[in-house]
GROMACS .gro file of C-alpha atoms in nm:
model
  206
    1MET     CA    1   9.419  13.857  14.289
    2SER     CA    2   9.460  13.546  14.480
    3THR     CA    3   9.113  13.376  14.367
    4ILE     CA    4   9.187  13.502  14.030
    5ARG     CA    5   9.557  13.271  14.045
    6LEU     CA    6   9.311  13.048  14.209
    7ARG     CA    7   9.067  12.955  13.952
    8LEU     CA    8   9.369  13.005  13.669
    9SER     CA    9   9.543  12.744  13.858
   10PHE     CA   10   9.300  12.534  13.864
   11ARG     CA   11   9.178  12.528  13.601
   12LEU     CA   12   9.524  12.453  13.445
   13VAL     CA   13   9.548  12.174  13.647
   14LEU     CA   14   9.233  12.009  13.490
   15LEU     CA   15   9.316  12.123  13.138
   16THR     CA   16   9.652  11.877  13.216
   17SER     CA   17   9.411  11.592  13.401
   18LEU     CA   18   9.234  11.650  13.064
   19LEU     CA   19   9.475  11.618  12.828
   20LEU     CA   20   9.683  11.303  13.020
   21LEU     CA   21   9.339  11.121  13.038
   22ALA     CA   22   9.277  11.165  12.677
   23ALA     CA   23   9.664  11.033  12.596
   24VAL     CA   24   9.633  10.756  12.804
   25THR     CA   25   9.328  10.680  12.644
   26ASP     CA   26   9.441  10.669  12.307
   27ALA     CA   27   9.692  10.448  12.363
   28GLN     CA   28   9.459  10.223  12.603
   29ALA     CA   29   9.284  10.186  12.247
   30GLN     CA   30   9.651  10.152  12.010
   31ARG     CA   31   9.713   9.860  12.309
   32ASN     CA   32   9.377   9.706  12.235
   33ARG     CA   33   9.317   9.719  11.894
   34THR     CA   34   9.286   9.366  11.697
   35GLU     CA   35   9.396   9.364  11.386
   36GLY     CA   36   9.258   9.096  11.092
   37SER     CA   37   9.354   8.958  10.771
   38ILE     CA   38   9.234   8.730  10.467
   39SER     CA   39   9.523   8.514  10.278
   40LYS     CA   40   9.230   8.297  10.152
   41LEU     CA   41   8.870   8.245  10.059
   42LYS     CA   42   8.801   7.938   9.834
   43CYS     CA   43   8.571   7.643   9.789
   44TYR     CA   44   8.652   7.255   9.733
   45ASN     CA   45   8.448   6.922   9.664
   46GLU     CA   46   8.467   6.718   9.930
   47ARG     CA   47   8.299   6.406   9.871
   48THR     CA   48   8.068   6.233  10.229
   49PRO     CA   49   8.304   5.997  10.452
   50SER     CA   50   8.236   5.643  10.427
   51PHE     CA   51   8.138   5.495  10.778
   52PRO     CA   52   8.185   5.152  10.806
   53ALA     CA   53   8.039   5.070  11.112
   54SER     CA   54   7.720   5.276  11.015
   55ASN     CA   55   7.404   5.008  11.118
   56GLN     CA   56   7.250   5.065  10.756
   57GLY     CA   57   7.500   5.094  10.476
   58ASN     CA   58   7.603   5.269  10.210
   59LYS     CA   59   7.293   5.356   9.971
   60GLY     CA   60   7.487   5.390   9.622
   61SER     CA   61   7.774   5.614   9.624
   62ARG     CA   62   7.831   5.858   9.812
   63ASP     CA   63   7.782   6.295   9.800
   64ASP     CA   64   7.995   6.595   9.714
   65TRP     CA   65   7.982   6.849   9.931
   66CYS     CA   66   8.132   7.227   9.905
   67ARG     CA   67   8.409   7.281  10.175
   68ILE     CA   68   8.433   7.712  10.208
   69ASP     CA   69   8.805   7.775  10.362
   70LEU     CA   70   8.916   8.058  10.547
   71GLU     CA   71   9.219   8.119  10.599
   72PHE     CA   72   9.329   8.473  10.832
   73GLU     CA   73   9.520   8.593  11.063
   74THR     CA   74   9.484   8.777  11.395
   75LYS     CA   75   9.670   9.041  11.635
   76THR     CA   76   9.586   9.216  11.911
   77GLY     CA   77   9.768   9.510  12.120
   78ALA     CA   78  10.054   9.447  12.369
   79ASN     CA   79   9.984   9.211  12.687
   80GLU     CA   80   9.667   9.040  12.498
   81GLY     CA   81   9.734   8.777  12.252
   82TRP     CA   82   9.329   8.609  12.253
   83ILE     CA   83   9.020   8.725  12.118
   84ASP     CA   84   8.711   8.614  12.357
   85GLU     CA   85   8.467   8.614  12.031
   86ILE     CA   86   8.504   8.618  11.679
   87GLU     CA   87   8.252   8.649  11.480
   88ILE     CA   88   8.216   8.528  11.059
   89LYS     CA   89   7.968   8.602  10.846
   90TRP     CA   90   7.933   8.349  10.490
   91SER     CA   91   7.762   8.525  10.184
   92VAL     CA   92   7.823   8.326   9.859
   93LEU     CA   93   7.625   8.377   9.550
   94ALA     CA   94   7.512   8.089   9.323
   95GLU     CA   95   7.507   8.176   8.925
   96VAL     CA   96   7.173   7.970   8.790
   97PRO     CA   97   7.167   8.060   8.463
   98ALA     CA   98   6.973   7.854   8.309
   99GLU     CA   99   6.669   8.116   8.481
  100LYS     CA  100   6.880   8.432   8.427
  101ARG     CA  101   6.892   8.417   8.845
  102ALA     CA  102   7.108   8.334   9.106
  103ILE     CA  103   7.049   8.231   9.469
  104PHE     CA  104   7.166   8.451   9.785
  105MET     CA  105   7.294   8.236  10.078
  106THR     CA  106   7.379   8.385  10.429
  107LEU     CA  107   7.568   8.174  10.772
  108SER     CA  108   7.707   8.384  11.038
  109THR     CA  109   7.951   8.156  11.326
  110PHE     CA  110   8.112   8.195  11.611
  111TYR     CA  111   8.442   8.064  11.759
  112THR     CA  112   8.615   8.189  12.134
  113ASP     CA  113   8.862   8.197  12.288
  114VAL     CA  114   9.126   8.319  11.951
  115GLU     CA  115   9.462   8.331  11.952
  116ASP     CA  116   9.736   8.574  11.820
  117GLY     CA  117   9.784   8.443  11.475
  118LYS     CA  118   9.753   8.193  11.151
  119HIS     CA  119   9.276   8.084  11.175
  120ASN     CA  120   9.126   7.814  10.887
  121ALA     CA  121   8.749   7.839  10.979
  122CYS     CA  122   8.515   7.610  10.672
  123VAL     CA  123   8.144   7.583  10.624
  124TYR     CA  124   7.962   7.334  10.330
  125ILE     CA  125   7.734   7.390  10.155
  126LYS     CA  126   7.491   7.046  10.108
  127PRO     CA  127   7.514   6.810   9.807
  128LYS     CA  128   7.098   6.858   9.746
  129PHE     CA  129   7.114   7.259   9.649
  130PHE     CA  130   7.351   7.185   9.366
  131LYS     CA  131   7.113   6.905   9.290
  132ARG     CA  132   6.778   7.049   9.321
  133TYR     CA  133   6.829   7.407   9.161
  134LEU     CA  134   7.162   7.403   8.945
  135LYS     CA  135   7.051   7.075   8.864
  136SER     CA  136   7.445   6.872   8.910
  137ASN     CA  137   7.507   6.557   9.111
  138ARG     CA  138   7.826   6.733   9.150
  139PRO     CA  139   7.920   7.122   9.333
  140VAL     CA  140   7.970   7.322   9.006
  141LEU     CA  141   8.237   7.558   9.145
  142ASN     CA  142   8.278   7.848   8.904
  143ARG     CA  143   7.953   7.950   8.948
  144LEU     CA  144   7.926   8.026   9.353
  145SER     CA  145   8.056   8.377   9.448
  146LEU     CA  146   8.236   8.416   9.768
  147TYR     CA  147   8.247   8.672  10.064
  148ALA     CA  148   8.334   8.701  10.396
  149GLU     CA  149   8.426   8.933  10.716
  150ILE     CA  150   8.513   8.921  11.046
  151LEU     CA  151   8.430   9.037  11.297
  152VAL     CA  152   8.546   9.162  11.736
  153ASP     CA  153   8.285   9.322  11.913
  154GLY     CA  154   8.028   9.414  11.602
  155GLN     CA  155   8.295   9.556  11.435
  156VAL     CA  156   8.482   9.407  11.097
  157ILE     CA  157   8.859   9.411  11.150
  158ALA     CA  158   8.873   9.205  10.767
  159ARG     CA  159   8.700   9.090  10.466
  160GLN     CA  160   8.794   8.977  10.101
  161GLU     CA  161   8.558   8.886   9.825
  162VAL     CA  162   8.603   8.649   9.555
  163LYS     CA  163   8.365   8.664   9.190
  164SER     CA  164   8.236   8.380   9.020
  165SER     CA  165   8.247   8.582   8.728
  166ASN     CA  166   8.205   8.967   8.572
  167ARG     CA  167   7.813   8.917   8.545
  168VAL     CA  168   7.844   8.963   8.917
  169PRO     CA  169   7.735   9.256   9.078
  170ASN     CA  170   7.920   9.549   9.289
  171ASN     CA  171   7.847   9.442   9.671
  172TRP     CA  172   7.560   9.183   9.571
  173TYR     CA  173   7.691   9.078   9.968
  174ARG     CA  174   7.431   9.348  10.129
  175HIS     CA  175   7.215   9.191   9.924
  176ARG     CA  176   6.916   9.132  10.258
  177GLY     CA  177   6.700   8.806  10.286
  178GLY     CA  178   6.877   8.527  10.145
  179LEU     CA  179   6.866   8.157  10.286
  180SER     CA  180   6.987   8.108  10.571
  181ASN     CA  181   7.002   7.691  10.615
  182GLU     CA  182   7.188   7.664  10.253
  183LEU     CA  183   7.532   7.722  10.371
  184LEU     CA  184   7.624   7.495  10.689
  185PRO     CA  185   7.859   7.505  11.004
  186LYS     CA  186   8.138   7.182  11.023
  187ARG     CA  187   7.989   7.054  11.358
  188LEU     CA  188   7.658   6.990  11.155
  189THR     CA  189   7.786   6.819  10.913
  190PRO     CA  190   7.958   6.480  10.808
  191PHE     CA  191   8.270   6.617  10.865
  192ALA     CA  192   8.211   6.693  11.216
  193HIS     CA  193   8.555   6.507  11.355
  194PHE     CA  194   8.734   6.547  11.096
  195ASP     CA  195   9.091   6.807  11.121
  196TYR     CA  196   8.926   6.941  11.463
  197ASP     CA  197   9.213   7.073  11.490
  198TYR     CA  198   9.300   7.272  11.187
  199TYR     CA  199   8.987   7.444  11.186
  200GLU     CA  200   8.884   7.700  11.461
  201HIS     CA  201   8.635   7.537  11.727
  202GLU     CA  202   8.304   7.715  11.691
  203LYS     CA  203   7.965   7.812  11.926
  204VAL     CA  204   7.747   7.613  12.058
  205THR     CA  205   7.510   7.927  11.919
  206PRO     CA  206   7.105   7.799  12.033
   0.00000   0.00000   0.00000
């Protein structure tokens, strides 16, 4: 009888311990869960800045770039306050009505030491993209569909889509492939040092 009671007691203690461990693990996961939201995803026209100290001077008028702005907010669990690293996946679809087709572009940017609160990030489409593919000397903003998603440890915490028209198919941003050299991170543009503290600092990747 004593052996049976000991076994029952051991099983009861083991079961109680497992339940407590599960409760603690779940509470820890709740505390460490990172939340995110996007309040704005929009594109703008921005002219190449003029640098008076340039040795070569300006070759005629300055070009126009397309800047894509993302405004978002992050919130970590209790007693956290910071995210080691976030990834933003950008997708853009440019309609080319004259050729009845569209051009798909993608880029991933990374940011480190992201504090809880509101943030801003941006990427650019270079002027020659519009000249070559859309036959325009200026960004044609109303032909651009935008999509951005924010990831932490590979998990999506926020996403937003902006369609240029109802002609754009659903889930267009899931398309594989696309041009990877037309979207540029801010640090690789003439605007790298402008509004430096306004935008999140990009992680330099190889």
